[in-house]
PDB file of C-alpha atoms in Angstrom:
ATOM      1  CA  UNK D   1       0.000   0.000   0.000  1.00 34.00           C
ATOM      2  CA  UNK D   2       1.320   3.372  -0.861  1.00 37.00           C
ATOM      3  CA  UNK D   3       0.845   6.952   0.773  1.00 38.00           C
ATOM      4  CA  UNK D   4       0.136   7.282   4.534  1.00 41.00           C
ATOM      5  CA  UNK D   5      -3.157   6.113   5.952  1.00 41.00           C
ATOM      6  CA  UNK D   6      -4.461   9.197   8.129  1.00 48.00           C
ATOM      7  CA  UNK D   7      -4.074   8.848  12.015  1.00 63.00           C
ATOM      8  CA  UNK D   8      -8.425   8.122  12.936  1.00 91.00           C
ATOM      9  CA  UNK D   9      -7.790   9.883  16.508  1.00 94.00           C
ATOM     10  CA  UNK D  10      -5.786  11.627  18.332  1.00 94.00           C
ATOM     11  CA  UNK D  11      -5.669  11.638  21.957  1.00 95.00           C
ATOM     12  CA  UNK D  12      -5.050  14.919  24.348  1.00 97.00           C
ATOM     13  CA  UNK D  13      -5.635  16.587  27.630  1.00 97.00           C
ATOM     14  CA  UNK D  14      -8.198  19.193  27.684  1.00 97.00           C
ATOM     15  CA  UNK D  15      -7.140  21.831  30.661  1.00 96.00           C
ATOM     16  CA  UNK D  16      -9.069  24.376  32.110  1.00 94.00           C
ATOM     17  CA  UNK D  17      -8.260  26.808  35.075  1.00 92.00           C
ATOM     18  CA  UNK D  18      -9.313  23.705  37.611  1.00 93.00           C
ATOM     19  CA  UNK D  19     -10.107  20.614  35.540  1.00 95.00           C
ATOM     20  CA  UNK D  20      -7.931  17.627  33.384  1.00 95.00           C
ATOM     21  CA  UNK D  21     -10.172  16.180  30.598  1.00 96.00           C
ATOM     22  CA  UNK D  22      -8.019  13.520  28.776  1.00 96.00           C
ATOM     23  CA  UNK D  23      -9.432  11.675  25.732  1.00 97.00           C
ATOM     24  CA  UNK D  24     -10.121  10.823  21.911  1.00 96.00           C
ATOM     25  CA  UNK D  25     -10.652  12.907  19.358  1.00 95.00           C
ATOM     26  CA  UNK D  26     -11.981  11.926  16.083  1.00 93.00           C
ATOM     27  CA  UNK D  27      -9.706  13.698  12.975  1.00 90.00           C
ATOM     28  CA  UNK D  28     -11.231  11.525   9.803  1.00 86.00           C
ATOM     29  CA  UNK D  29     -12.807  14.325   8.527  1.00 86.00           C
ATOM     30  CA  UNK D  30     -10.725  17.666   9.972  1.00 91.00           C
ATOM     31  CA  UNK D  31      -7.078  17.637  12.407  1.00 93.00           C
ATOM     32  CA  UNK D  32      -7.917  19.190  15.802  1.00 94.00           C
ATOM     33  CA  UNK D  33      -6.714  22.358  15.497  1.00 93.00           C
ATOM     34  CA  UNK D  34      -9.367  23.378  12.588  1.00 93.00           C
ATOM     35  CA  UNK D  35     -12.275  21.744  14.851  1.00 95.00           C
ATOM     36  CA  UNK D  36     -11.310  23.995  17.777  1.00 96.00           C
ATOM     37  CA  UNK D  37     -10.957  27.117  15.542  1.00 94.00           C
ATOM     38  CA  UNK D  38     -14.789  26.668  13.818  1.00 93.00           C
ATOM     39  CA  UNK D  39     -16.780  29.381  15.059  1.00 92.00           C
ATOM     40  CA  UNK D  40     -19.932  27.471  14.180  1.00 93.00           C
ATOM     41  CA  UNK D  41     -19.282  24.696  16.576  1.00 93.00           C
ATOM     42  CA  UNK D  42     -19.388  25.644  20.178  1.00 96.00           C
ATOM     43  CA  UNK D  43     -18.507  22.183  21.514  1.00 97.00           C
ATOM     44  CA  UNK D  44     -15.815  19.662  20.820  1.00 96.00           C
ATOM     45  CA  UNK D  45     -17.020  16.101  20.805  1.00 96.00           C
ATOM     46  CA  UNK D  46     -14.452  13.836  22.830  1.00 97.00           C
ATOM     47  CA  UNK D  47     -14.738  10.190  24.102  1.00 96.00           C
ATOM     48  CA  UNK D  48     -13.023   7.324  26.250  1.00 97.00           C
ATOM     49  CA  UNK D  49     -12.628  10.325  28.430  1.00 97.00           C
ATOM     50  CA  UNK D  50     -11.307  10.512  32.036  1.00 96.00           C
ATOM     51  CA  UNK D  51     -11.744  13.546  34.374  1.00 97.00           C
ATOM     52  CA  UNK D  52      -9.813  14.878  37.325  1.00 96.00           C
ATOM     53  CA  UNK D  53      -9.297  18.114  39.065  1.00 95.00           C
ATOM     54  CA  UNK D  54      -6.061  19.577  38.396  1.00 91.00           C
ATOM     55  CA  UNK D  55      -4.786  20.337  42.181  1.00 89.00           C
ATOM     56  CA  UNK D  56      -5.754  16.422  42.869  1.00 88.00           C
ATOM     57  CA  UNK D  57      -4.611  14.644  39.553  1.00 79.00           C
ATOM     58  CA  UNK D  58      -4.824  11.307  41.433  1.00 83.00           C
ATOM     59  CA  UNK D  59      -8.741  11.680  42.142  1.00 92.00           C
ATOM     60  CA  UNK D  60     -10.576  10.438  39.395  1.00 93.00           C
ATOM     61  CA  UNK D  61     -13.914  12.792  39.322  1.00 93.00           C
ATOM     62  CA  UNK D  62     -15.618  10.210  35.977  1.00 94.00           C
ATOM     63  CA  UNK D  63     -14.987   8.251  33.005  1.00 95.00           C
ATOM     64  CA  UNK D  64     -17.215   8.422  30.088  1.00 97.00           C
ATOM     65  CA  UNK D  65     -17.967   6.920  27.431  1.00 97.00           C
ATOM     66  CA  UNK D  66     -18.564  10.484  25.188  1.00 97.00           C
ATOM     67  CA  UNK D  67     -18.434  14.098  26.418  1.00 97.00           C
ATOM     68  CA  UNK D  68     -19.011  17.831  25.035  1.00 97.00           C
ATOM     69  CA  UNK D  69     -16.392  20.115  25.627  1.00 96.00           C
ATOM     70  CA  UNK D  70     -17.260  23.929  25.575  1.00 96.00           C
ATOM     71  CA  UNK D  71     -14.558  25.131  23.341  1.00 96.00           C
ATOM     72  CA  UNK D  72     -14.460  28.802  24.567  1.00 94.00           C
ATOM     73  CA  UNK D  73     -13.669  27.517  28.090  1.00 94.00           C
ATOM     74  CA  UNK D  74     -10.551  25.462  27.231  1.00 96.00           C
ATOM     75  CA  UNK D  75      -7.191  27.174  28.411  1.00 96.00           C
ATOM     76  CA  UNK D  76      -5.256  24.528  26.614  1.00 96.00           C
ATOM     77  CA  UNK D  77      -5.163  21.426  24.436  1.00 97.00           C
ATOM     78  CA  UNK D  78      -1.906  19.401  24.654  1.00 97.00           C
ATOM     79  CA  UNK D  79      -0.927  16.645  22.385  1.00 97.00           C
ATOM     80  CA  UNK D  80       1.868  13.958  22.290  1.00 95.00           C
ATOM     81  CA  UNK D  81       3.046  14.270  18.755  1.00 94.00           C
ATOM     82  CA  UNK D  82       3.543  18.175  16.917  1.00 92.00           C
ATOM     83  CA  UNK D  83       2.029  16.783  13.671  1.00 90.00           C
ATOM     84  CA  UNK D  84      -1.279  16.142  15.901  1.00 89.00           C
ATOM     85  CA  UNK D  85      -0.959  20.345  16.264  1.00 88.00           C
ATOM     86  CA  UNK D  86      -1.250  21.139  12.896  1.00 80.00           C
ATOM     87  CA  UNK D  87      -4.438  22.256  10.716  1.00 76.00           C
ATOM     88  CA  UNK D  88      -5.411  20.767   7.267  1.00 74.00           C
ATOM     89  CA  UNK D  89      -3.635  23.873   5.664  1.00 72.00           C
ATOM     90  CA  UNK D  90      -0.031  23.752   6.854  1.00 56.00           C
ATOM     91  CA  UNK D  91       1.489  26.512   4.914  1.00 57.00           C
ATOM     92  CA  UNK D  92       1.463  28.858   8.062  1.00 61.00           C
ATOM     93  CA  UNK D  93       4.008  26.625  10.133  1.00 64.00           C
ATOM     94  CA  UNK D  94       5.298  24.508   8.027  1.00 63.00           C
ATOM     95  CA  UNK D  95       7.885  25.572   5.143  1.00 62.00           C
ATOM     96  CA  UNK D  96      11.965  25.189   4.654  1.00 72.00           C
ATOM     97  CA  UNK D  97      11.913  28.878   5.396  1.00 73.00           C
ATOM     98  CA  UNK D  98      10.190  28.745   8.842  1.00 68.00           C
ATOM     99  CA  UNK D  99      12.062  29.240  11.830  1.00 80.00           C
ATOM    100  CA  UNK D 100      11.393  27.890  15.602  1.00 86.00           C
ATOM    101  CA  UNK D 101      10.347  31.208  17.397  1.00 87.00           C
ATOM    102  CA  UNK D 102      10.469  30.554  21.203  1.00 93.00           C
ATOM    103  CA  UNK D 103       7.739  32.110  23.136  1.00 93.00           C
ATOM    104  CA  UNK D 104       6.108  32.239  26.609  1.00 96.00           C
ATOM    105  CA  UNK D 105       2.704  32.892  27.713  1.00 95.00           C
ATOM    106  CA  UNK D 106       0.467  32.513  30.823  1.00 96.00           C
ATOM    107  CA  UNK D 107      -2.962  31.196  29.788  1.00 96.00           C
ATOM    108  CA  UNK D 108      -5.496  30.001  32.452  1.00 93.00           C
ATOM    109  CA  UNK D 109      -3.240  29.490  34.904  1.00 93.00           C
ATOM    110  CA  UNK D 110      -0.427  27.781  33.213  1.00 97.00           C
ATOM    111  CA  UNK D 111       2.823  29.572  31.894  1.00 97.00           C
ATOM    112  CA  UNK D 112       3.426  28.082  28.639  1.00 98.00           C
ATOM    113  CA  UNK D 113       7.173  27.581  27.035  1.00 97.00           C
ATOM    114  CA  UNK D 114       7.713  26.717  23.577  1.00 97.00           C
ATOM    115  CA  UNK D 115       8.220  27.272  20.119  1.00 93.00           C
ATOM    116  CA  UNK D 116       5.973  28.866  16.640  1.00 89.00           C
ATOM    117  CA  UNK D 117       6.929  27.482  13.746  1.00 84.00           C
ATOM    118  CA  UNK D 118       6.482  30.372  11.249  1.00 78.00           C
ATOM    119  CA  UNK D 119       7.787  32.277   8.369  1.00 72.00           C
ATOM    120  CA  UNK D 120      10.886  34.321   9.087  1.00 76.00           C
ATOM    121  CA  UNK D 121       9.318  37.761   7.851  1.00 76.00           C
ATOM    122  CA  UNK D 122       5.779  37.134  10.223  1.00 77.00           C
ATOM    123  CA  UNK D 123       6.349  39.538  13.779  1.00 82.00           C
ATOM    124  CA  UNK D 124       4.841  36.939  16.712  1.00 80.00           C
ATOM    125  CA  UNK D 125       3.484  39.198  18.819  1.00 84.00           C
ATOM    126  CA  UNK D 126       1.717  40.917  15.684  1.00 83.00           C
ATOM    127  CA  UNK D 127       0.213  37.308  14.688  1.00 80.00           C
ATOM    128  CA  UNK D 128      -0.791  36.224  18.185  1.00 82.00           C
ATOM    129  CA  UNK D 129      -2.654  39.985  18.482  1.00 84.00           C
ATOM    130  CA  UNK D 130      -4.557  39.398  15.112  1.00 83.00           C
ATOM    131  CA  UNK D 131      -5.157  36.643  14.063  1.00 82.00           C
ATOM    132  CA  UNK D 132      -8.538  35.421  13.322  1.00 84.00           C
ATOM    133  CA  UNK D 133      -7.942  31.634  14.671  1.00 89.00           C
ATOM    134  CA  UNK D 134      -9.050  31.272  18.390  1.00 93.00           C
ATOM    135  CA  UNK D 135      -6.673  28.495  19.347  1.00 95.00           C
ATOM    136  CA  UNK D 136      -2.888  28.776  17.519  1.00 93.00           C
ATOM    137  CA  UNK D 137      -0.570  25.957  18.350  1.00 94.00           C
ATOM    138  CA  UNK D 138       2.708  25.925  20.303  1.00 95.00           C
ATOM    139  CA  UNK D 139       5.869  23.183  19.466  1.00 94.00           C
ATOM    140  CA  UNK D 140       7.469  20.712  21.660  1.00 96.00           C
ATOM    141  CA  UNK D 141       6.501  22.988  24.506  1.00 97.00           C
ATOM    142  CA  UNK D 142       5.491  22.378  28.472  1.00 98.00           C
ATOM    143  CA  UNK D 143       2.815  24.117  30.706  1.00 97.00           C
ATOM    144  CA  UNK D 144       3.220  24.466  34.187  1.00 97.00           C
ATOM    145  CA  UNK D 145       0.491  24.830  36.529  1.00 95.00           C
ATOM    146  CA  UNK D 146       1.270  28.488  38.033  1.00 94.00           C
ATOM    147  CA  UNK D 147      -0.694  27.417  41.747  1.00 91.00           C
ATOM    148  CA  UNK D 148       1.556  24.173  41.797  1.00 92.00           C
ATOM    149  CA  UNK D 149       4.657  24.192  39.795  1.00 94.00           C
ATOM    150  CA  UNK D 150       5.368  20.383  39.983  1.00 92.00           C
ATOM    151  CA  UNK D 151       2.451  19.719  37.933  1.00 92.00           C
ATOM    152  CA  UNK D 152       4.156  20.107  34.179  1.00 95.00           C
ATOM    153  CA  UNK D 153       2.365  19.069  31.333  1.00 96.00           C
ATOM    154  CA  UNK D 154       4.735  18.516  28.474  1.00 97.00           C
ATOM    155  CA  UNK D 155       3.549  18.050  24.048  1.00 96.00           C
ATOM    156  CA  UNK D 156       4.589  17.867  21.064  1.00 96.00           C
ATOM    157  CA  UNK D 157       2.238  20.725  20.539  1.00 96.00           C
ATOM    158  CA  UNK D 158      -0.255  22.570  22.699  1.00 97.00           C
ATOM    159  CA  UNK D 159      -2.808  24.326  21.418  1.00 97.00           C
ATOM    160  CA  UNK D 160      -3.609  27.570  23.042  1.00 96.00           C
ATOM    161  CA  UNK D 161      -6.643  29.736  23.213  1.00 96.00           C
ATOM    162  CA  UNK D 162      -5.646  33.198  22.198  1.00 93.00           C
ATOM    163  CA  UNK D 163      -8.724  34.463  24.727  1.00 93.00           C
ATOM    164  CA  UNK D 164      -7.433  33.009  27.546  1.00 95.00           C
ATOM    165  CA  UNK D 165      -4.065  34.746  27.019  1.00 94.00           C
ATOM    166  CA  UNK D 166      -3.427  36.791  29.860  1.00 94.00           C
ATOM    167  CA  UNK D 167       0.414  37.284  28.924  1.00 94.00           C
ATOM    168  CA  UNK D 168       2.236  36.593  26.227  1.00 93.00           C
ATOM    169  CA  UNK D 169       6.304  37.085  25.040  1.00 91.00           C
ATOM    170  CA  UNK D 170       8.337  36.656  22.112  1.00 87.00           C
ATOM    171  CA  UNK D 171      11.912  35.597  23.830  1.00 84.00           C
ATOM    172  CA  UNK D 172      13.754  36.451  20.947  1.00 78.00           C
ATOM    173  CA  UNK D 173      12.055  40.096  20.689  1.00 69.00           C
TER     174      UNK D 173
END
């Protein structure tokens, strides 16, 4: 068989400012990224999930078969592999003349270290200010819970939601 056949799911913890919601996410039809950054969607459908509070990762608050995920109220998706971070259209962070940009940001409660992959003429904090896309996705990165810093959550990509930024740096600015 020739060609690649397309990864079905991907799997990824969900964080908000006090919860861990780890599951399944079907990509067959779009990659994550693009079905957090519909407008006309409002919820993310995940399943085989499992839910625990952030400050108390070892209590186990459900598992469930299927949940909906309010998309607006996600801090931060992270994901094991950096291909699992990028949309259908890859032209934006993906090219021989892109460049790792390394970042920080605090977003709900996490401070967030990693890298943009983008093209060498496109200003950071100019892209992160305007950008239409309501989650943008961070490279082999790690987000630490600010209220507990042992708890470190480390991806191949997290996504971030550009409304929950509270602070955000280009370190090379």
């Amino acid at each position: 068989m020739t060609g690649t056949l397309r990864q079905q799911v991907v799997s990824a913890d969900f964080l908000t400012r006090t919860y861990r919601t780890s599951g399944d996410v079907s990509v067959r039809s779009d990659p994550l990224l693009d079905q957090l950054n519909d407008d006309l969607a409002h919820f993310l459908h995940v399943e085989r999930v499992f839910i625990s509070p952030l400050l108390e990762p070892a209590v186990l608050t459900g598992n469930f078969r299927a949940v909906e995920v309010r998309k607006d109220r996600l801090g931060l998706v992270v994901l094991t592999r950096p291909e699992d971070g990028l949309p259908y259209r890859q032209g934006r962070y993906v090219g021989r003349d892109h460049a790792e940009r390394q970042i920080v940001a605090i977003v709900s409660g996490f401070e967030v270290r990693g890298a943009l992959w983008l093209h060498l003429s496109v200003n950071v904090s100019e892209l992160v200010r305007t950008t239409p896309e309501r989650f943008i996705p961070v490279f082999n990165a790690s987000a630490t819970l600010t209220a507990q810093r042992d708890i470190v959550f480390n991806g191949g990509a997290i996504l971030l939601n550009r409304g929950q930024i509270e602070v955000f740096a280009d370190l090379e600015e």
